Structure formats: structure tokens, C-alpha cells
PDB file of C-alpha atoms in Angstrom:
ATOM      1  CA  MET T 110       0.000   0.000   0.000  1.00 42.00           C
ATOM      2  CA  GLY T 111       1.104   3.560  -0.647  1.00 45.00           C
ATOM      3  CA  SER T 112       0.993   4.703   2.957  1.00 45.00           C
ATOM      4  CA  ASP T 113       1.963   8.292   3.663  1.00 48.00           C
ATOM      5  CA  SER T 114       4.603   8.791   6.309  1.00 41.00           C
ATOM      6  CA  SER T 115       3.252  12.275   7.075  1.00 50.00           C
ATOM      7  CA  CYS T 116       0.512  10.640   9.163  1.00 61.00           C
ATOM      8  CA  ASP T 117       1.743  10.050  12.679  1.00 50.00           C
ATOM      9  CA  ILE T 118       0.491   6.625  13.764  1.00 44.00           C
ATOM     10  CA  SER T 119       3.122   5.878  16.368  1.00 46.00           C
ATOM     11  CA  ASN T 120       0.429   5.696  19.047  1.00 44.00           C
ATOM     12  CA  ALA T 121      -2.142   4.107  16.755  1.00 44.00           C
ATOM     13  CA  MET T 122      -2.665   1.040  18.912  1.00 49.00           C
ATOM     14  CA  THR T 123      -3.643   3.103  21.948  1.00 51.00           C
ATOM     15  CA  LYS T 124      -5.641   5.834  20.263  1.00 73.00           C
ATOM     16  CA  PRO T 125      -7.427   5.000  16.978  1.00 79.00           C
ATOM     17  CA  ARG T 126      -7.681   7.901  14.563  1.00 92.00           C
ATOM     18  CA  ALA T 127     -10.816   8.775  12.628  1.00 93.00           C
ATOM     19  CA  ALA T 128     -10.361   8.601   8.873  1.00 97.00           C
ATOM     20  CA  ALA T 129     -12.467   8.442   5.707  1.00 98.00           C
ATOM     21  CA  LEU T 130     -12.135   6.565   2.446  1.00 98.00           C
ATOM     22  CA  GLY T 131     -12.720   7.845  -1.065  1.00 98.00           C
ATOM     23  CA  PHE T 132     -12.932   5.843  -4.286  1.00 98.00           C
ATOM     24  CA  ARG T 133     -12.977   6.601  -7.997  1.00 98.00           C
ATOM     25  CA  VAL T 134     -14.786   3.554  -9.333  1.00 98.00           C
ATOM     26  CA  LYS T 135     -13.677   2.247 -12.717  1.00 98.00           C
ATOM     27  CA  SER T 136     -14.514  -0.896 -14.665  1.00 97.00           C
ATOM     28  CA  GLY T 137     -12.886  -3.729 -12.743  1.00 98.00           C
ATOM     29  CA  TRP T 138     -10.841  -1.597 -10.340  1.00 98.00           C
ATOM     30  CA  ALA T 139     -10.929   1.510  -8.185  1.00 98.00           C
ATOM     31  CA  ALA T 140      -8.537   4.171  -6.977  1.00 98.00           C
ATOM     32  CA  ALA T 141      -8.755   4.306  -3.173  1.00 98.00           C
ATOM     33  CA  VAL T 142      -7.565   7.130  -0.929  1.00 98.00           C
ATOM     34  CA  LEU T 143      -7.546   7.357   2.876  1.00 97.00           C
ATOM     35  CA  LEU T 144      -7.589  10.779   4.524  1.00 97.00           C
ATOM     36  CA  THR T 145      -7.560  11.894   8.125  1.00 96.00           C
ATOM     37  CA  GLY T 146      -9.072  15.146   9.302  1.00 89.00           C
ATOM     38  CA  PRO T 147     -10.143  17.559  10.366  1.00 93.00           C
ATOM     39  CA  ALA T 148     -11.936  18.504   7.174  1.00 93.00           C
ATOM     40  CA  ARG T 149     -10.435  21.993   7.267  1.00 93.00           C
ATOM     41  CA  SER T 150      -6.960  20.466   6.866  1.00 94.00           C
ATOM     42  CA  PRO T 151      -7.146  16.925   5.443  1.00 96.00           C
ATOM     43  CA  ARG T 152      -4.041  14.755   5.339  1.00 95.00           C
ATOM     44  CA  LEU T 153      -3.221  11.927   2.967  1.00 96.00           C
ATOM     45  CA  CYS T 154      -2.473   8.592   4.606  1.00 95.00           C
ATOM     46  CA  ASP T 155      -2.878   6.083   1.793  1.00 95.00           C
ATOM     47  CA  ALA T 156      -3.424   5.992  -1.965  1.00 96.00           C
ATOM     48  CA  LEU T 157      -3.614   2.760  -3.885  1.00 96.00           C
ATOM     49  CA  ARG T 158      -5.480   0.742  -6.481  1.00 97.00           C
ATOM     50  CA  ILE T 159      -7.822  -2.076  -5.478  1.00 98.00           C
ATOM     51  CA  ASP T 160      -9.182  -4.868  -7.654  1.00 98.00           C
ATOM     52  CA  LEU T 161     -12.898  -5.220  -8.306  1.00 98.00           C
ATOM     53  CA  SER T 162     -12.394  -8.030 -10.803  1.00 98.00           C
ATOM     54  CA  ASP T 163     -10.150 -11.045 -11.260  1.00 98.00           C
ATOM     55  CA  THR T 164      -6.977 -10.160 -13.154  1.00 96.00           C
ATOM     56  CA  GLN T 165      -6.751 -13.803 -14.254  1.00 97.00           C
ATOM     57  CA  LEU T 166     -10.224 -13.587 -15.822  1.00 98.00           C
ATOM     58  CA  PRO T 167     -10.246 -10.558 -18.162  1.00 96.00           C
ATOM     59  CA  GLU T 168     -13.942 -11.011 -18.893  1.00 97.00           C
ATOM     60  CA  THR T 169     -14.774 -10.046 -15.298  1.00 98.00           C
ATOM     61  CA  ARG T 170     -13.482  -6.529 -15.927  1.00 97.00           C
ATOM     62  CA  GLN T 171     -16.288  -6.018 -18.447  1.00 97.00           C
ATOM     63  CA  PRO T 172     -18.815  -8.695 -17.453  1.00 98.00           C
ATOM     64  CA  TYR T 173     -21.617  -7.340 -19.650  1.00 98.00           C
ATOM     65  CA  HIS T 174     -19.502  -7.303 -22.806  1.00 97.00           C
ATOM     66  CA  ALA T 175     -19.453 -10.104 -25.361  1.00 96.00           C
ATOM     67  CA  ALA T 176     -17.077 -10.530 -28.295  1.00 88.00           C
ATOM     68  CA  MET T 177     -16.445  -7.510 -30.509  1.00 87.00           C
ATOM     69  CA  GLY T 178     -17.723  -5.159 -27.816  1.00 83.00           C
ATOM     70  CA  LYS T 179     -21.299  -6.315 -28.091  1.00 93.00           C
ATOM     71  CA  LEU T 180     -23.751  -6.609 -25.192  1.00 96.00           C
ATOM     72  CA  GLU T 181     -23.532 -10.011 -23.500  1.00 97.00           C
ATOM     73  CA  THR T 182     -26.920 -11.759 -23.532  1.00 95.00           C
ATOM     74  CA  ASP T 183     -25.919 -15.084 -21.970  1.00 97.00           C
ATOM     75  CA  ASN T 184     -27.260 -14.804 -18.429  1.00 97.00           C
ATOM     76  CA  GLU T 185     -25.249 -17.789 -17.248  1.00 98.00           C
ATOM     77  CA  LYS T 186     -21.998 -16.089 -18.252  1.00 97.00           C
ATOM     78  CA  ILE T 187     -23.098 -12.800 -16.723  1.00 98.00           C
ATOM     79  CA  ASN T 188     -24.091 -14.389 -13.419  1.00 98.00           C
ATOM     80  CA  ARG T 189     -20.797 -16.278 -13.213  1.00 98.00           C
ATOM     81  CA  ARG T 190     -18.798 -13.109 -13.855  1.00 98.00           C
ATOM     82  CA  VAL T 191     -20.854 -11.038 -11.411  1.00 98.00           C
ATOM     83  CA  HIS T 192     -20.265 -13.651  -8.724  1.00 98.00           C
ATOM     84  CA  VAL T 193     -16.503 -13.324  -9.253  1.00 98.00           C
ATOM     85  CA  VAL T 194     -16.742  -9.519  -9.130  1.00 98.00           C
ATOM     86  CA  ARG T 195     -18.610  -9.703  -5.840  1.00 98.00           C
ATOM     87  CA  CYS T 196     -16.074 -12.106  -4.292  1.00 98.00           C
ATOM     88  CA  ILE T 197     -13.041 -10.108  -5.430  1.00 98.00           C
ATOM     89  CA  THR T 198     -14.537  -6.812  -4.256  1.00 98.00           C
ATOM     90  CA  GLU T 199     -15.434  -8.204  -0.842  1.00 98.00           C
ATOM     91  CA  ARG T 200     -11.916  -9.582  -0.472  1.00 98.00           C
ATOM     92  CA  SER T 201     -10.308  -6.304  -1.567  1.00 98.00           C
ATOM     93  CA  ILE T 202     -12.356  -4.265   0.886  1.00 98.00           C
ATOM     94  CA  ALA T 203     -11.764  -6.691   3.757  1.00 98.00           C
ATOM     95  CA  THR T 204      -8.006  -6.566   3.113  1.00 98.00           C
ATOM     96  CA  LEU T 205      -8.004  -2.769   2.804  1.00 98.00           C
ATOM     97  CA  LEU T 206      -9.949  -2.218   6.012  1.00 98.00           C
ATOM     98  CA  ALA T 207      -7.907  -4.766   7.961  1.00 97.00           C
ATOM     99  CA  SER T 208      -4.712  -2.979   6.949  1.00 97.00           C
ATOM    100  CA  HIS T 209      -6.061   0.405   7.992  1.00 96.00           C
ATOM    101  CA  ARG T 210      -7.330  -0.949  11.307  1.00 95.00           C
ATOM    102  CA  GLN T 211      -3.921  -2.472  11.964  1.00 95.00           C
ATOM    103  CA  ASN T 212      -2.402   0.957  11.369  1.00 94.00           C
ATOM    104  CA  GLY T 213      -4.735   2.488  13.928  1.00 95.00           C
ATOM    105  CA  TYR T 214      -7.498   4.049  11.838  1.00 96.00           C
ATOM    106  CA  THR T 215     -11.231   3.958  12.487  1.00 96.00           C
ATOM    107  CA  ILE T 216     -13.291   4.325   9.316  1.00 97.00           C
ATOM    108  CA  ARG T 217     -17.033   4.961   9.456  1.00 96.00           C
ATOM    109  CA  ARG T 218     -17.655   6.884   6.239  1.00 98.00           C
ATOM    110  CA  ALA T 219     -16.698   6.583   2.581  1.00 98.00           C
ATOM    111  CA  ALA T 220     -17.681   8.232  -0.670  1.00 98.00           C
ATOM    112  CA  LEU T 221     -17.529   6.964  -4.245  1.00 98.00           C
ATOM    113  CA  VAL T 222     -17.061   8.957  -7.450  1.00 98.00           C
ATOM    114  CA  VAL T 223     -18.699   7.356 -10.494  1.00 98.00           C
ATOM    115  CA  GLY T 224     -19.113   8.302 -14.129  1.00 96.00           C
ATOM    116  CA  SER T 225     -22.901   8.366 -14.035  1.00 94.00           C
ATOM    117  CA  GLN T 226     -25.940   6.799 -12.446  1.00 93.00           C
ATOM    118  CA  VAL T 227     -28.015   6.503 -15.578  1.00 94.00           C
ATOM    119  CA  ASP T 228     -30.467   3.596 -15.771  1.00 96.00           C
ATOM    120  CA  PRO T 229     -28.966   1.078 -18.252  1.00 96.00           C
ATOM    121  CA  ASP T 230     -32.427   0.093 -19.459  1.00 93.00           C
ATOM    122  CA  SER T 231     -32.953   3.659 -20.672  1.00 96.00           C
ATOM    123  CA  ILE T 232     -30.057   3.356 -23.145  1.00 96.00           C
ATOM    124  CA  ALA T 233     -30.873   2.140 -26.649  1.00 95.00           C
ATOM    125  CA  ASN T 234     -27.333   1.488 -27.874  1.00 95.00           C
ATOM    126  CA  PRO T 235     -26.361  -2.053 -26.745  1.00 95.00           C
ATOM    127  CA  HIS T 236     -22.641  -1.269 -26.374  1.00 94.00           C
ATOM    128  CA  ILE T 237     -23.252   1.835 -24.267  1.00 95.00           C
ATOM    129  CA  ARG T 238     -25.830  -0.108 -22.264  1.00 96.00           C
ATOM    130  CA  ALA T 239     -23.179  -2.723 -21.442  1.00 97.00           C
ATOM    131  CA  HIS T 240     -20.956   0.012 -20.014  1.00 96.00           C
ATOM    132  CA  ALA T 241     -23.871   1.365 -17.982  1.00 97.00           C
ATOM    133  CA  PHE T 242     -24.602  -2.092 -16.550  1.00 97.00           C
ATOM    134  CA  GLU T 243     -20.954  -2.414 -15.550  1.00 98.00           C
ATOM    135  CA  GLY T 244     -20.878   1.031 -13.989  1.00 97.00           C
ATOM    136  CA  ARG T 245     -23.892   0.177 -11.883  1.00 98.00           C
ATOM    137  CA  LEU T 246     -22.481  -3.229 -10.955  1.00 98.00           C
ATOM    138  CA  PHE T 247     -19.089  -2.079  -9.693  1.00 98.00           C
ATOM    139  CA  ARG T 248     -20.600   0.875  -7.825  1.00 98.00           C
ATOM    140  CA  SER T 249     -23.282  -1.182  -6.103  1.00 98.00           C
ATOM    141  CA  VAL T 250     -21.004  -4.095  -5.201  1.00 98.00           C
ATOM    142  CA  LEU T 251     -18.417  -1.725  -3.712  1.00 98.00           C
ATOM    143  CA  GLU T 252     -21.095   0.102  -1.737  1.00 98.00           C
ATOM    144  CA  GLU T 253     -22.537  -3.167  -0.428  1.00 98.00           C
ATOM    145  CA  SER T 254     -19.108  -4.379   0.644  1.00 98.00           C
ATOM    146  CA  LEU T 255     -18.417  -1.168   2.559  1.00 98.00           C
ATOM    147  CA  GLN T 256     -21.853  -1.133   4.166  1.00 98.00           C
ATOM    148  CA  ALA T 257     -21.365  -4.731   5.298  1.00 98.00           C
ATOM    149  CA  HIS T 258     -18.515  -3.346   7.419  1.00 98.00           C
ATOM    150  CA  ARG T 259     -20.837  -0.665   8.832  1.00 97.00           C
ATOM    151  CA  ILE T 260     -19.337   2.093   6.751  1.00 98.00           C
ATOM    152  CA  ARG T 261     -21.799   4.710   5.535  1.00 98.00           C
ATOM    153  CA  THR T 262     -21.453   5.574   1.870  1.00 98.00           C
ATOM    154  CA  ASP T 263     -22.243   8.468  -0.435  1.00 98.00           C
ATOM    155  CA  VAL T 264     -22.013   8.682  -4.229  1.00 98.00           C
ATOM    156  CA  LEU T 265     -20.826  11.596  -6.349  1.00 98.00           C
ATOM    157  CA  ILE T 266     -21.061  12.004 -10.114  1.00 98.00           C
ATOM    158  CA  GLU T 267     -17.702  12.916 -11.634  1.00 98.00           C
ATOM    159  CA  ARG T 268     -18.906  15.905 -13.640  1.00 97.00           C
ATOM    160  CA  ASP T 269     -20.415  17.500 -10.511  1.00 96.00           C
ATOM    161  CA  ALA T 270     -17.880  16.350  -7.920  1.00 97.00           C
ATOM    162  CA  TYR T 271     -15.743  19.474  -7.638  1.00 97.00           C
ATOM    163  CA  ALA T 272     -18.716  21.840  -7.682  1.00 97.00           C
ATOM    164  CA  ARG T 273     -20.454  19.813  -4.993  1.00 96.00           C
ATOM    165  CA  ALA T 274     -17.294  19.737  -2.899  1.00 96.00           C
ATOM    166  CA  ALA T 275     -16.832  23.498  -3.178  1.00 97.00           C
ATOM    167  CA  ALA T 276     -20.418  24.093  -2.055  1.00 97.00           C
ATOM    168  CA  GLN T 277     -20.330  21.643   0.858  1.00 95.00           C
ATOM    169  CA  LEU T 278     -16.868  22.642   2.038  1.00 95.00           C
ATOM    170  CA  LYS T 279     -17.700  26.334   1.568  1.00 95.00           C
ATOM    171  CA  GLN T 280     -14.562  26.975  -0.440  1.00 95.00           C
ATOM    172  CA  SER T 281     -13.919  28.216  -3.954  1.00 96.00           C
ATOM    173  CA  GLY T 282     -13.450  25.688  -6.716  1.00 95.00           C
ATOM    174  CA  ASP T 283      -9.860  26.867  -7.167  1.00 97.00           C
ATOM    175  CA  ASP T 284      -9.108  26.372  -3.469  1.00 97.00           C
ATOM    176  CA  VAL T 285     -10.562  22.854  -3.515  1.00 97.00           C
ATOM    177  CA  ARG T 286      -8.466  21.892  -6.535  1.00 97.00           C
ATOM    178  CA  ARG T 287      -5.347  23.383  -4.941  1.00 97.00           C
ATOM    179  CA  VAL T 288      -5.819  21.356  -1.746  1.00 97.00           C
ATOM    180  CA  ILE T 289      -6.370  18.159  -3.737  1.00 97.00           C
ATOM    181  CA  GLN T 290      -3.319  18.818  -5.890  1.00 96.00           C
ATOM    182  CA  ASN T 291      -1.146  19.515  -2.841  1.00 96.00           C
ATOM    183  CA  LEU T 292      -2.241  16.324  -1.088  1.00 95.00           C
ATOM    184  CA  GLY T 293      -0.462  14.339  -3.768  1.00 93.00           C
ATOM    185  CA  ARG T 294       2.874  15.906  -2.853  1.00 89.00           C
ATOM    186  CA  PHE T 295       2.990  13.864   0.340  1.00 77.00           C
ATOM    187  CA  GLY T 296       2.361  10.435  -1.127  1.00 79.00           C
ATOM    188  CA  LYS T 297       4.490   7.987  -3.072  1.00 82.00           C
ATOM    189  CA  ALA T 298       1.716   6.607  -5.300  1.00 81.00           C
ATOM    190  CA  PRO T 299       0.756   8.136  -8.666  1.00 88.00           C
ATOM    191  CA  TRP T 300      -1.459  11.217  -8.324  1.00 96.00           C
ATOM    192  CA  ARG T 301      -3.585  11.223 -11.451  1.00 96.00           C
ATOM    193  CA  ALA T 302      -7.196  12.232 -12.075  1.00 97.00           C
ATOM    194  CA  GLU T 303      -8.522   9.031 -10.496  1.00 98.00           C
ATOM    195  CA  GLN T 304      -6.559   9.515  -7.271  1.00 97.00           C
ATOM    196  CA  LYS T 305      -7.538  13.180  -7.087  1.00 98.00           C
ATOM    197  CA  LEU T 306     -11.235  12.324  -7.405  1.00 98.00           C
ATOM    198  CA  ALA T 307     -10.888   9.595  -4.787  1.00 98.00           C
ATOM    199  CA  ALA T 308      -9.216  12.131  -2.458  1.00 98.00           C
ATOM    200  CA  LEU T 309     -12.013  14.610  -3.118  1.00 98.00           C
ATOM    201  CA  ALA T 310     -14.563  11.946  -2.146  1.00 98.00           C
ATOM    202  CA  ALA T 311     -12.648  11.084   1.023  1.00 98.00           C
ATOM    203  CA  TRP T 312     -12.447  14.778   1.935  1.00 98.00           C
ATOM    204  CA  LEU T 313     -16.226  15.099   1.718  1.00 97.00           C
ATOM    205  CA  ALA T 314     -16.626  11.923   3.765  1.00 98.00           C
ATOM    206  CA  LEU T 315     -14.547  13.521   6.544  1.00 95.00           C
ATOM    207  CA  ARG T 316     -17.272  16.102   7.181  1.00 85.00           C
TER     208      ARG T 316
END
């Protein structure tokens, strides 16, 4: 894990520290970021990638896709792939939370950034519908896994995420982006758009 040494956890075993998780959910994986508060001055403690699919089974990364990018219509194949996605996600979250608990963090809230929440059945194009089914699948399975550990979740749409954060944090959009950009200076993991959105989600979850 890409733990950040700027977080002082030397007394973690005697005094757990409140923290929040943020995720940018993608197809088959997610960027995950752990922040500690307070919300007025968040600190980065971890940034990593977690699996939501089986790397040995490429079809589980896009379980609603068939050959040539078409929509998969074989329910048996879909159900088998979805089962794998659920198992991998539950394992990834259990491992992630166990690691953070071991390092002295208490996590009760998380937020997820997703591309959209459009109803797949409202989409006429079969290929685009497959992507919508997958977006809904990975979001819902990740939420369910977190909630099973008694972690409250919230969902943000990517196109509105920064505007929503600025409004809820009562800061300008430029200030929010500057804080998110600066957080990446203290970590060792890559700090790309996915990690920044995950950090933004974690920041909101700290409130």
C-alpha cells in the first residue's frame, strides 16, 4: 500500500484515529484514498489501487460485454462473472480495512465517485448499455461491501464532484483543486485524475 509517512500513527494502537475513504470507481478496479481530518486540513495517509475483478479472468473486468464489444446476452456467463466480481470486491475491501485498522485508523464513512448513475435500461445502444450495466455493478457491489462493514457511503457524479465539494466545504473551486493537488505531494503513489477524485470523495466523507 502507498501509505503516507506524514501521518503520525506511532500511538495508533492506543488511540485509533478517525479517517475516511474515497474511491474513484472504474470498470474492474478503483482508486482508493484514505484521509484523516479535520476537514479543514485533510491529510493523505494512503493511496492505492484495489481490484474489483479477477486479473486472471479478463472477462470479469467487463462482465456485460461479449465478443467484438457487443452486449452479452448469456445470463449464465453474466451471473458467473458477477459472482466473481462480488467475491473479489469483498476480499479487496476486507483486506483494505484490515490494513487500515492495523495501522490504527477507524473508518465509518466513505464516498464513491462514479461516471454516471443513468439507468442502463434507458439506453438504446447495446454497447453503451453494457458500459452502464458495468458502472452500476461495480458501484453497487463496492457500496454493499463497505456497508457490510458498517461504513456509511455516499455517491458523487464525476462531472459535478468538484462543484459539490466546493459548495459543501464552503470553499472556492480553485481552493478545492489546490488542496487536492497539494495532497499528492505527500504520497508515493501516482497522483492522477482518479486519485484526485478519490481524495475529493474522502475529503467530503470527513465532514
